[in-house]
XYZ file of C-alpha atoms in Angstrom:
289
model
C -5.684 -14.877 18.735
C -6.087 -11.083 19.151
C -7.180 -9.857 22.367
C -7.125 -6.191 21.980
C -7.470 -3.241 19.716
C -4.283 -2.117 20.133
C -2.348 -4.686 18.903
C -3.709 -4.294 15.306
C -1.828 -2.576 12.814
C -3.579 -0.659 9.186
C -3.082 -2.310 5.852
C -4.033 -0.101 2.978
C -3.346 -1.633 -0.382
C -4.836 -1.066 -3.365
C -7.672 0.890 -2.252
C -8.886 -1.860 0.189
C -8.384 -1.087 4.032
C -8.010 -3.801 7.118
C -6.890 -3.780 10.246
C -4.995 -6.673 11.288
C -2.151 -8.286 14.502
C 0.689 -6.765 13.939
C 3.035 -9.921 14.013
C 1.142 -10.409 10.394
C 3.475 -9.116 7.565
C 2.700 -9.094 3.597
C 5.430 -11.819 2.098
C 3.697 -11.847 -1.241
C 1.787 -9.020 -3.438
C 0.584 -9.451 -6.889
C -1.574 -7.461 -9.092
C -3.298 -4.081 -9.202
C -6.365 -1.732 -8.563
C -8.487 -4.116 -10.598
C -7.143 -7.584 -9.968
C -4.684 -8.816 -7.568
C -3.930 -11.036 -4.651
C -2.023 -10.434 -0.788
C -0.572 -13.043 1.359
C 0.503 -12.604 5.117
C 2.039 -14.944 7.764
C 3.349 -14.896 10.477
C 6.889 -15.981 12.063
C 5.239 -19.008 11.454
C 2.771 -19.721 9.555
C 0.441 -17.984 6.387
C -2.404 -17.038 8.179
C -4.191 -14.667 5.761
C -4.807 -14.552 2.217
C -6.891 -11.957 0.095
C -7.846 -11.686 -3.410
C -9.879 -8.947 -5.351
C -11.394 -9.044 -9.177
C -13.338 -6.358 -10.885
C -16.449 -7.571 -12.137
C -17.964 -6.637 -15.648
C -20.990 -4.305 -14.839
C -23.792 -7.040 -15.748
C -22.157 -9.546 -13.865
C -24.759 -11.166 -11.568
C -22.978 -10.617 -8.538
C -24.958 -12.820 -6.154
C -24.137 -15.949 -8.664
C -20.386 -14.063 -8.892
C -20.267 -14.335 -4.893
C -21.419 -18.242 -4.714
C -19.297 -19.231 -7.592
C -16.314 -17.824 -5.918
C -17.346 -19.383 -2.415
C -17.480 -23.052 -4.132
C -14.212 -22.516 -5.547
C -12.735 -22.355 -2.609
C -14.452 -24.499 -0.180
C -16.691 -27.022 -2.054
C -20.595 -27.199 -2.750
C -21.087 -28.777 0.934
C -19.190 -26.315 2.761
C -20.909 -23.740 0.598
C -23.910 -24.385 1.779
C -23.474 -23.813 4.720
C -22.419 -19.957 4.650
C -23.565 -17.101 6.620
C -24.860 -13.966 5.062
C -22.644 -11.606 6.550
C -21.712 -8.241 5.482
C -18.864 -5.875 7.048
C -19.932 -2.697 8.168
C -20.096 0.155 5.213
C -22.513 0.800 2.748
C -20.235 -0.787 -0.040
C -20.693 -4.041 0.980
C -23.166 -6.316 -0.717
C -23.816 -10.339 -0.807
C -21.496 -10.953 1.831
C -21.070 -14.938 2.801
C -19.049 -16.082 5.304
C -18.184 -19.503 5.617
C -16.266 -20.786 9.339
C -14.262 -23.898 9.693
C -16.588 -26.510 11.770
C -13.116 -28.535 12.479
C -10.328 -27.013 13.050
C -7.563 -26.583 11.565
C -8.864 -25.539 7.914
C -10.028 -22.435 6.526
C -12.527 -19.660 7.688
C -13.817 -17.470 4.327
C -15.792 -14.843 3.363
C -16.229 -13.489 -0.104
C -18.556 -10.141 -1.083
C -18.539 -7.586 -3.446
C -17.989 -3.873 -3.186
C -20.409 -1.232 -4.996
C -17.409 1.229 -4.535
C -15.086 -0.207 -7.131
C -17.073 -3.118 -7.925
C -14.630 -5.911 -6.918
C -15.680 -9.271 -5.947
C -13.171 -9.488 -2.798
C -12.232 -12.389 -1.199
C -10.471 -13.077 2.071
C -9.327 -16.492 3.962
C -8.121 -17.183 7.432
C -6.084 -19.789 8.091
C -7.839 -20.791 11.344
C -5.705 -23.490 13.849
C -7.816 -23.632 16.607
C -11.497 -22.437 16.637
C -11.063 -18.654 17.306
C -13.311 -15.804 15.965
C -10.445 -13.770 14.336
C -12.011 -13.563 10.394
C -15.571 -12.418 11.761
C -15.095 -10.762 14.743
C -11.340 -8.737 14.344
C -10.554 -8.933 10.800
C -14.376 -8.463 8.708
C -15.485 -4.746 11.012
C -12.300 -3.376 9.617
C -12.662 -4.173 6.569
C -12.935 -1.247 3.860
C -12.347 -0.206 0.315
C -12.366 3.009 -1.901
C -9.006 4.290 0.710
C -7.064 6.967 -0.292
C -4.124 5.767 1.864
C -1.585 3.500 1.788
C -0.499 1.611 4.222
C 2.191 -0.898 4.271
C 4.243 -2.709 7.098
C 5.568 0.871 9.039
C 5.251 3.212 6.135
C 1.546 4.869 5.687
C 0.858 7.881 3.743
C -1.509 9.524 1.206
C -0.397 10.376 -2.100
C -1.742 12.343 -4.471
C -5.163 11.853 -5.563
C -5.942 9.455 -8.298
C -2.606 7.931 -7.642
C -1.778 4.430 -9.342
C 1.112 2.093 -8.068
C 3.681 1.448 -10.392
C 6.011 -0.409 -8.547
C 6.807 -1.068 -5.141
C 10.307 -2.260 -2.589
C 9.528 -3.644 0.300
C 12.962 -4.574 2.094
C 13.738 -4.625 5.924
C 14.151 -1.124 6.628
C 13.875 0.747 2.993
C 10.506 0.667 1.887
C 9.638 2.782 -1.205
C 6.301 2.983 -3.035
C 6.099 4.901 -6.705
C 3.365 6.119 -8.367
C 1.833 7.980 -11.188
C -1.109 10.752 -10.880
C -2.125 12.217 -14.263
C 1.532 11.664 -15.996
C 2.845 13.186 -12.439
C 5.581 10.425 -11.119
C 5.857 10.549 -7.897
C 7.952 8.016 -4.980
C 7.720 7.693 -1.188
C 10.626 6.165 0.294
C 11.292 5.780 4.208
C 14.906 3.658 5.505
C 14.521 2.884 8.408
C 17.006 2.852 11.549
C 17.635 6.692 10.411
C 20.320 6.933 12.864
C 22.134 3.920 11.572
C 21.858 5.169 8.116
C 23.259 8.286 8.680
C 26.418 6.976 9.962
C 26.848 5.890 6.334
C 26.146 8.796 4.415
C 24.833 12.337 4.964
C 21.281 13.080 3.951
C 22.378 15.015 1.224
C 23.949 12.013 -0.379
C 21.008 9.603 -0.172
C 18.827 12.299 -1.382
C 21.499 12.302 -4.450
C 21.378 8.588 -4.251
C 18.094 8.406 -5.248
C 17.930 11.191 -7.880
C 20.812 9.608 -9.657
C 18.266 6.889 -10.546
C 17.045 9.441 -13.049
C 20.084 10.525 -14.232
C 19.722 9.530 -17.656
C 16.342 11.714 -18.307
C 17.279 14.467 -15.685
C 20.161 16.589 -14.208
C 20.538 18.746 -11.160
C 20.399 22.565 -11.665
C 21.225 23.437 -7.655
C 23.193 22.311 -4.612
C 20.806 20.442 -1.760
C 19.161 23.445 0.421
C 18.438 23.337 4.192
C 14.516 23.116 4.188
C 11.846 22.053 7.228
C 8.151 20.693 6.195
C 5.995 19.855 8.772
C 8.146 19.851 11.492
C 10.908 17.717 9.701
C 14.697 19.144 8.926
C 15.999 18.313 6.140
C 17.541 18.747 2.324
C 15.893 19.524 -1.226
C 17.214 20.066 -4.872
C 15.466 20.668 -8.016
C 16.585 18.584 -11.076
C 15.266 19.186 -14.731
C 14.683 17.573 -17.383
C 17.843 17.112 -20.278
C 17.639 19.197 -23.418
C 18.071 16.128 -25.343
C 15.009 14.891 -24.309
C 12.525 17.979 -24.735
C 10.537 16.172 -27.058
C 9.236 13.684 -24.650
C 6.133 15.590 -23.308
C 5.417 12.674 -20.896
C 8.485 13.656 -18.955
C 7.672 16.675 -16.515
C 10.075 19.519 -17.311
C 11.110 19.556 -13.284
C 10.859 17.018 -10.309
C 11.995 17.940 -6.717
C 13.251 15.827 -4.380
C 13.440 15.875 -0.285
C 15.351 13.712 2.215
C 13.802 14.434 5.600
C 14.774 13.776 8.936
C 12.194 12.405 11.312
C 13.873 12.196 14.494
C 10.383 10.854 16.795
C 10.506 7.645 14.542
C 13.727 7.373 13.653
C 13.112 6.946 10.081
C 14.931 8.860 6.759
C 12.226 10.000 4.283
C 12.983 10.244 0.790
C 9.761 11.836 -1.492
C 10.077 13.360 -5.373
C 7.427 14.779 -7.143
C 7.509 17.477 -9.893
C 6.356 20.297 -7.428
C 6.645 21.344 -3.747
C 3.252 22.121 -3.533
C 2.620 18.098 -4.721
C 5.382 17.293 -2.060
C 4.275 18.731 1.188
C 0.329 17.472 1.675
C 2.133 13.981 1.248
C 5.230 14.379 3.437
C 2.398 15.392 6.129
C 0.595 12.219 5.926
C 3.775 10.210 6.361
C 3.045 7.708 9.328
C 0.199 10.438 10.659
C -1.722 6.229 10.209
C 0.503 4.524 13.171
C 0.565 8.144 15.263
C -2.927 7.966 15.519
């Protein structure tokens, strides 16, 4: 059971925002923006689940809400939710059903106006605590701009869409498209081990020889320092023999970054540094705060 604010960490996936114990990690993800599902556990145990649906825009969302709630617990149990609604003006026909005998299942299903998903989370309740209505449901939140995902948080650029994600012990790297613009966030993690290994120059070449058969590189890596962070960048362009292929951007840039306070090795590419730098900014600015 959670005893304190501070031991919550942000999960941002997808649009939809919670804050939750930090001993709670994601071991499966499935899906996207419009329909999708998130497990976490524990060292344990699973001891959260969460799944989202868009709903057509006649969809009777009160019947949508019910429907769901039976699926999951049974008529009985059913009827004996809880209107309950987290705070937010997106929130609407919120019903939250708690586990009379534990250990079972506390759940709470509602539907956001903001993307109009039919969300659905379940805790996987031991002994009777108050974690789903009292810790997890407040932080609840959709319609984020950021991501947020074990240590690495950041915003990307705006109407972003996830096309695929790594999540391995220490090298996490989200990539994602924004009006045709490709663009990936990676952050390895310990930095200081890592660079025993390899200079930064060579992981930044490491990861732009992933694109090798679309691009090449025009320069040498150049010093450069965004917000605060030392580091490398170099420009590589698109091949001549693929000019044809307007969906390719002409030029991406990539940066390996330094950042020494959390000991992590950030890796971003986008086609522009003016793209790069809002992003490398928001990189962890979730945990600092």
């Amino acid at each position: 059971m959670v005893s304190t604010l501070s031991q919550l960490r942000p999960l941002r996936w997808q649009g939809l925002s919670l804050d939750l114990p930090g001993t709670w990690d994601p071991v499966k993800l499935e899906g996207d923006a419009s329909q999708g599902l998130m497990l976490l556990a524990d060292l344990t145990r699973p001891k959260l689940g969460m799944r989202w649906k868009t709903l057509k825009s006649k969809t009777d969302v009160a019947k949508s809400v019910e429907s769901a709630m039976v699926d999951e617990v049974g008529r009985l149990a059913a009827n004996e939710t809880v209107d309950t609604t987290p705070p937010g003006d997106e929130w609407q026909a919120g019903k939250l059903y708690i586990e009379p005998d534990p250990p079972g299942r506390d759940v709470w299903v509602g539907y956001s106006r903001a993307t109009k998903r039919l969300v659905q989370v379940v805790y996987h309740v031991q002994g009777r605590d108050r974690v789903l209505p009292d810790q997890v449901l407040p932080t609840l939140a959709d319609e984020s701009a950021d991501w947020a995902i074990f240590d690495l948080s950041c915003t990307p650029l705006p109407g972003s869409v996830l096309e695929k994600h790594r999540l391995n012990v220490g090298d996490l790297a989200l990539e994602f498209h924004a009006d045709r613009k490709p663009l990936v966030i990676r952050q390895i993690a310990v930095a200081s081990v890592a660079l025993t290994r390899q200079p930064i120059e060579r992981w930044l070449a490491a990861q732009q020889l992933t694109r090798k058969k679309f691009y090449r590189p025009i320069e040498q890596p150049q010093p450069i320092e965004i917000g605060g962070l030392k580091g490398v960048s170099r420009r590589i362009v698109r091949r001549r023999r693929h000019f044809l292929m307007r969906s390719l951007q002409k030029t991406l840039i990539g940066v390996a970054l330094l950042d020494e306070s959390r000991d992590k090795l950030l890796i971003v590419e986008a086609p522009e540094m003016q793209d790069l730098e809002p992003i490398i900014r928001s990189i962890g600015r979730t945990h600092k705060d």
